[in-house]
């Protein structure tokens, strides 16, 4: 799964990288502790081209009466994405990319204390999470919302957590975004070993109120 992530790359650089027109309401970066329900950067594509825009991290199916009605859907499993009522239409019609610099996962020690790890691309480039999005509207309130698709973890990361976000390589962005026809399902697999690196970080990140670059600095494991 993915419950927290990091974005340090500037919005202007992301717009250039993804060849997307940026919206004027993008959330501030850097953010070293992005939490569910916060606004995140999302790349979408339609006949007008690609757009880099802000969306709520927490997918809202159209039948939710309020944003708090039902489970908080921050992740969507790749193996059931096309079957779940909440995601199956978005899987076909509304796929997106969610830029990140890295993400957090946790293990536990012998005393059941949560030990955070920071996971990032070994080459330092931004990660493009595969995602799905949904426009939700009720009684005049309208929200653009998204969820991160997850797969089995890469073998080198499985000792930290058995799931990880779907990572889409740059050559496959057109296929995931629907620009290159059908076949996006072929992309829903774990990242190969060697793409991601990881290190232990300070338990300060266990608090969703923590912030600052110290959260991703390595500590002794």
Coordinates of C-alpha atoms in Angstrom, one line a residue:
X1 CA 0.0 0.0 0.0
X2 CA 1.0 3.6 0.1
X3 CA -0.1 5.8 3.0
X4 CA 2.4 8.7 2.9
X5 CA 4.7 10.1 0.3
X6 CA 7.0 12.9 -0.5
X7 CA 7.3 15.5 -3.3
X8 CA 10.3 17.7 -3.4
X9 CA 10.5 18.4 -7.2
X10 CA 9.3 21.9 -8.2
X11 CA 5.9 22.2 -9.9
X12 CA 7.5 23.9 -12.9
X13 CA 10.0 21.1 -13.4
X14 CA 7.2 18.5 -13.1
X15 CA 5.1 20.3 -15.8
X16 CA 8.1 20.3 -18.1
X17 CA 9.0 16.6 -17.4
X18 CA 5.4 15.4 -18.0
X19 CA 4.8 17.9 -20.9
X20 CA 1.7 19.1 -19.1
X21 CA 0.0 22.5 -18.7
X22 CA 0.1 23.4 -15.0
X23 CA -3.0 24.6 -13.1
X24 CA -2.7 27.6 -10.9
X25 CA -3.9 25.8 -7.8
X26 CA -1.1 23.3 -7.3
X27 CA -0.2 22.5 -3.7
X28 CA 3.0 23.9 -2.4
X29 CA 6.3 21.9 -2.6
X30 CA 8.4 20.6 -1.2
X31 CA 6.2 18.5 1.1
X32 CA 8.0 15.8 3.0
X33 CA 4.9 14.2 4.5
X34 CA 1.9 14.1 2.1
X35 CA -1.0 12.5 3.9
X36 CA -4.4 11.2 2.8
X37 CA -7.1 13.8 2.0
X38 CA -4.4 16.4 1.2
X39 CA -4.2 18.0 -2.3
X40 CA -1.6 16.3 -4.5
X41 CA -0.1 16.8 -8.0
X42 CA -1.8 14.7 -10.7
X43 CA -1.2 14.4 -14.4
X44 CA -4.2 13.8 -16.6
X45 CA -4.7 13.7 -20.4
X46 CA -7.6 14.4 -22.7
X47 CA -8.1 15.8 -26.2
X48 CA -6.7 19.1 -25.1
X49 CA -3.4 17.5 -24.0
X50 CA -1.9 16.8 -20.6
X51 CA -2.6 18.8 -17.5
X52 CA -0.9 19.0 -14.2
X53 CA -3.5 19.7 -11.6
X54 CA -4.4 19.4 -7.9
X55 CA -6.7 16.6 -6.6
X56 CA -7.7 15.3 -3.3
X57 CA -5.8 12.1 -2.4
X58 CA -8.8 9.9 -1.4
X59 CA -11.0 8.7 -4.2
X60 CA -14.7 9.5 -3.8
X61 CA -17.1 7.2 -5.7
X62 CA -20.1 9.0 -7.2
X63 CA -22.5 7.4 -4.7
X64 CA -20.7 8.8 -1.6
X65 CA -23.1 11.4 -0.1
X66 CA -20.2 13.3 1.7
X67 CA -16.4 13.1 1.5
X68 CA -16.5 11.1 4.8
X69 CA -19.2 8.7 3.6
X70 CA -17.6 5.2 3.5
X71 CA -14.0 4.0 3.5
X72 CA -11.2 6.3 2.7
X73 CA -10.0 5.0 -0.7
X74 CA -6.4 6.1 -1.0
X75 CA -5.2 2.9 -2.8
X76 CA -6.6 0.7 -5.4
X77 CA -5.2 -2.8 -5.9
X78 CA -4.1 -3.5 -9.5
X79 CA -5.4 -7.1 -9.4
X80 CA -9.0 -6.0 -8.6
X81 CA -9.0 -2.6 -10.2
X82 CA -11.2 -3.6 -13.1
X83 CA -13.7 -5.4 -10.9
X84 CA -14.3 -3.1 -8.0
X85 CA -17.5 -1.0 -8.5
X86 CA -15.6 2.1 -7.1
X87 CA -12.8 1.9 -9.6
X88 CA -13.8 -0.1 -12.7
X89 CA -15.1 2.9 -14.8
X90 CA -12.0 5.0 -13.8
X91 CA -9.8 2.1 -14.7
X92 CA -11.0 2.2 -18.2
X93 CA -11.5 6.0 -18.7
X94 CA -9.8 8.0 -16.0
X95 CA -6.2 6.9 -15.4
X96 CA -3.6 9.4 -14.2
X97 CA 0.0 9.8 -13.0
X98 CA 0.8 11.0 -9.5
X99 CA 4.3 12.4 -9.2
X100 CA 6.3 11.7 -6.1
X101 CA 9.9 11.9 -5.0
X102 CA 9.5 8.8 -2.8
X103 CA 7.2 7.2 -0.3
X104 CA 7.2 5.7 3.2
X105 CA 6.6 2.2 4.5
X106 CA 6.9 0.8 7.9
X107 CA 8.2 -2.4 9.6
X108 CA 8.0 -3.2 13.3
X109 CA 10.7 -4.1 15.9
X110 CA 10.5 -6.8 18.6
X111 CA 8.7 -4.3 20.8
X112 CA 6.0 -3.6 18.2
X113 CA 7.3 -0.1 17.5
X114 CA 6.8 1.2 14.0
X115 CA 10.0 1.8 12.1
X116 CA 9.7 4.0 9.0
X117 CA 11.6 3.5 5.7
X118 CA 12.0 6.0 2.9
X119 CA 11.8 4.4 -0.6
X120 CA 12.8 6.3 -3.7
X121 CA 14.1 5.8 -7.2
X122 CA 17.8 4.9 -7.2
X123 CA 18.5 7.4 -10.0
X124 CA 16.9 10.3 -8.1
X125 CA 14.3 11.0 -10.7
X126 CA 10.6 11.5 -9.7
X127 CA 8.4 8.5 -9.4
X128 CA 5.2 8.4 -11.5
X129 CA 2.7 6.5 -9.6
X130 CA -0.1 5.0 -11.6
X131 CA -3.5 6.3 -10.4
X132 CA -7.1 6.6 -11.1
X133 CA -9.3 9.7 -10.6
X134 CA -12.9 10.7 -10.2
X135 CA -14.8 14.0 -10.2
X136 CA -17.3 13.9 -7.3
X137 CA -20.1 16.4 -6.9
X138 CA -22.9 16.7 -4.3
X139 CA -25.1 19.7 -3.4
X140 CA -22.9 22.2 -5.1
X141 CA -19.6 20.8 -3.7
X142 CA -17.3 19.5 -6.4
X143 CA -14.0 17.7 -5.8
X144 CA -11.4 16.1 -8.1
X145 CA -10.2 13.0 -6.3
X146 CA -7.6 10.2 -6.9
X147 CA -6.2 7.0 -5.6
X148 CA -2.8 5.3 -6.1
X149 CA -2.8 1.9 -7.8
X150 CA -0.7 -0.7 -5.9
X151 CA 0.9 -4.0 -6.9
X152 CA 2.9 -6.7 -5.2
X153 CA 6.2 -5.3 -3.9
X154 CA 9.5 -5.7 -5.9
X155 CA 11.5 -8.6 -4.4
X156 CA 14.0 -6.2 -2.9
X157 CA 11.3 -4.3 -1.0
X158 CA 9.1 -7.2 0.2
X159 CA 10.9 -7.4 3.5
X160 CA 9.6 -3.9 4.3
X161 CA 6.0 -4.3 2.9
X162 CA 4.3 -6.8 0.6
X163 CA 2.7 -4.1 -1.5
X164 CA 4.0 -1.0 -3.2
X165 CA 2.7 1.8 -5.5
X166 CA 2.5 1.0 -9.2
X167 CA 5.4 2.8 -10.9
X168 CA 5.0 3.8 -14.5
X169 CA 8.2 4.4 -16.5
X170 CA 8.4 7.4 -18.8
X171 CA 8.1 5.4 -22.0
X172 CA 4.8 4.0 -20.8
X173 CA 3.2 7.2 -19.7
X174 CA 1.2 7.5 -23.0
X175 CA -0.2 4.0 -22.6
X176 CA -1.2 4.5 -19.0
X177 CA -2.8 7.9 -19.8
X178 CA -4.8 6.4 -22.7
X179 CA -2.9 8.3 -25.4
X180 CA -1.4 5.2 -27.0
X181 CA -4.5 3.1 -27.2
X182 CA -5.4 0.1 -25.1
X183 CA -3.2 -2.2 -23.1
X184 CA -2.6 -0.3 -19.8
X185 CA -3.3 -3.6 -17.9
X186 CA 0.1 -4.9 -19.1
X187 CA 1.8 -2.2 -17.0
X188 CA 0.3 -3.3 -13.7
X189 CA 3.2 -5.3 -12.3
X190 CA 5.9 -4.7 -9.7
X191 CA 8.9 -2.6 -10.5
X192 CA 12.1 -4.6 -11.3
X193 CA 14.8 -4.9 -8.7
X194 CA 17.3 -2.0 -8.9
X195 CA 14.8 0.7 -9.7
X196 CA 14.2 1.6 -6.1
X197 CA 16.5 2.2 -3.2
X198 CA 15.6 2.6 0.5
X199 CA 16.8 3.5 3.9
X200 CA 15.6 3.9 7.5
X201 CA 14.4 7.3 8.6
X202 CA 13.6 8.9 11.9
X203 CA 10.3 7.8 13.6
X204 CA 9.4 11.5 13.7
X205 CA 7.5 10.8 10.4
X206 CA 5.1 8.5 12.3
X207 CA 3.3 11.7 13.1
X208 CA 1.2 13.1 10.2
X209 CA 2.0 16.6 11.6
X210 CA 5.8 16.2 11.1
X211 CA 7.4 18.2 8.3
X212 CA 10.8 19.2 6.9
X213 CA 13.7 17.6 5.0
X214 CA 15.0 15.8 8.1
X215 CA 12.1 13.3 7.6
X216 CA 13.9 11.6 4.7
X217 CA 17.5 11.8 6.0
X218 CA 19.0 8.3 6.6
X219 CA 19.5 6.9 10.1
X220 CA 21.2 3.7 11.2
X221 CA 19.0 0.7 10.7

